[in-house]
Amino acid sequence: MVQVISSNEDGKTVCLECNHNSWQPMDQRTTPETIKVACSNCNLRELCMPIGFNPEDMQKLDEVVATRRRVKQGERLFSNGDPFTSLYAIRTGFFKTCISSEDGREQVTGFQMAGEIIGLDGIVSDHHSCNAVALEDADVCVMPFANVEELSREFPVLQRHVHKIMSREIVRENSIMMLLGNMRAEERIAAFLLNLVQRLHARGFSQSEFILRMTREEIGSYLGMKLETVSRTFSKFSDDGIIEVKQRYVRIIEPDVLKKIFNSQTCS
Amino acid sequence: MVQVISSNEDGKTVCLECNHNSWQPMDQRTTPETIKVACSNCNLRELCMPIGFNPEDMQKLDEVVATRRRVKQGERLFSNGDPFTSLYAIRTGFFKTCISSEDGREQVTGFQMAGEIIGLDGIVSDHHSCNAVALEDADVCVMPFANVEELSREFPVLQRHVHKIMSREIVRENSIMMLLGNMRAEERIAAFLLNLVQRLHARGFSQSEFILRMTREEIGSYLGMKLETVSRTFSKFSDDGIIEVKQRYVRIIEPDVLKKIFNSQTCS
DNA sequence: AAAATTCTTTGATGTAAATCAAACGACTGC
DNA sequence: GCAGTCGTTTGATTTACATCAAAGAATTTT
């Protein structure tokens, strides 16, 4: 389903110099803040759009996406309470979504990368219920939800696609509930690393090494543990020769051991 | 938005004799296993269908629901791996949804009551990824998803409704992540009780007393804690005069204290 | 009605992870 | 190039909850 980019498949998949492992589109990166864009010639199409459109339908599909928007590292794409107008397809960059409790505790609810859709939380109440923060400079396609709904009525394949995206998010959150409710620190970290590398690999990056875009604290928030425990678990995996960690750089040495830890802690 | 049933508003809202607090529809309950039903004369309509339909549209809406299905206590509406064909609107009864990890650990992902929609997990992969188990004898409307999608294309208000239902589920799971990732046992139980009573109240039941349909173990699984901790927390709340608990019967004496515990543990 | 099973409560003890604390490394801005 | 900030690592200690255990209710089966 996902077409990998061959140029990313030759080993040197993560740019360590610029500390950048997001998918860079081929076109120039000097576009203004918001510009009109088209899905029909987007190289991320396979990831965020349904397949099997003929060219003329594709042209209509371009109507979904109105503009593009840049979000600088640390800035928000949207915040809790903002009126909901659009879904966003990530072109480049990396986001976290998070919610805050009354007394200020933060819960990271997800990390999103190129080709993933963000903003579904806003549909139910017409207002966003979480914050979407760019963890690196990002570029998103703004898809006004009214357009999405209108074209969904016309194209059953798009309608189905939207439903699948929402269902996928529900299923993902189900498995996070399993993680948070039932698993121990090592299992959570193993699951986290495996999921991350799998998604990066689907985007043409290495299946063994990558750069973390988030802090230990953000990983901990996502996984329901403290940053010290995240750090200690990384160190333990490193001591055991399962992974190599150096700050944000991670290399998975023994993916099978990681999978085993994730599936069941076969005693300690 | 939700019309409460006046007959349920006179204090005696929970039938302690039969240990039953689900909404009983007015029609006779001797229907065969699956029969043709209509939304247009269903008294749960306000809960599971969008409002603002005129009578002729309503008739078309009836096409969504194909049949009704009975599920006995302990039986499954669907299981992990089952082909996905339909969404289910609960008419009466109470369900839990749960997933199991490789090594058999169970995670309850939700409890669902009358008027709520179940089965959204199946859309993404055309197969269900969780089990839906009836915690009491239940009666559901079977809504073939193909019908839902077809009519959604015709009626924007239905389309929007379906999107909202899915978004609501995403937002609900977000708040469960906050619960599991950041909150302590007492906060989790407080949140659980408040959520349950709020939903029951919206269905015409008392806002202070109700009968739990699930075991301590199932509550614990949902909230990421062991059954003993659930029991101890109930006992503590009872000792503190916040609630009255006797087995499955619960009465909330001090809802404000419960809300305070939920919002922030104001020291211990 | 007795027996068996399931669920719940409560107590005693153990432990994984949190908290507290301090040092160190990396990046930022002047 | 240096100071300041931020993020990470590691150690020592505490703690909330899990685990182990057993008795007591409630429900189901025979």
Short mmCIF file of C-alpha atoms (C1' of nucleotides) in Angstrom, two decimals, chain A residues 184-185 224-226 228-229 232, chain C residues 16-21 25-26:
data_model
loop_
_atom_site.label_atom_id
_atom_site.label_comp_id
_atom_site.label_asym_id
_atom_site.label_seq_id
_atom_site.Cartn_x
_atom_site.Cartn_y
_atom_site.Cartn_z
CA ARG A 184 5.46 -2.58 32.64
CA ALA A 185 8.02 0.07 31.86
CA GLY A 224 2.50 6.94 31.57
CA MET A 225 5.88 6.99 33.27
CA LYS A 226 8.40 9.53 34.55
CA GLU A 228 13.82 9.14 34.82
CA THR A 229 12.19 5.76 34.25
CA ARG A 232 16.77 4.15 32.99
"C1'" DA C 16 8.18 -1.39 40.42
"C1'" DA C 17 8.29 2.97 39.68
"C1'" DA C 18 8.08 7.70 41.69
"C1'" DT C 19 10.46 11.11 44.00
"C1'" DC C 20 14.41 13.60 45.51
"C1'" DA C 21 18.95 14.95 44.39
"C1'" DG C 25 26.37 16.89 28.48
"C1'" DA C 26 24.38 19.54 24.76
#
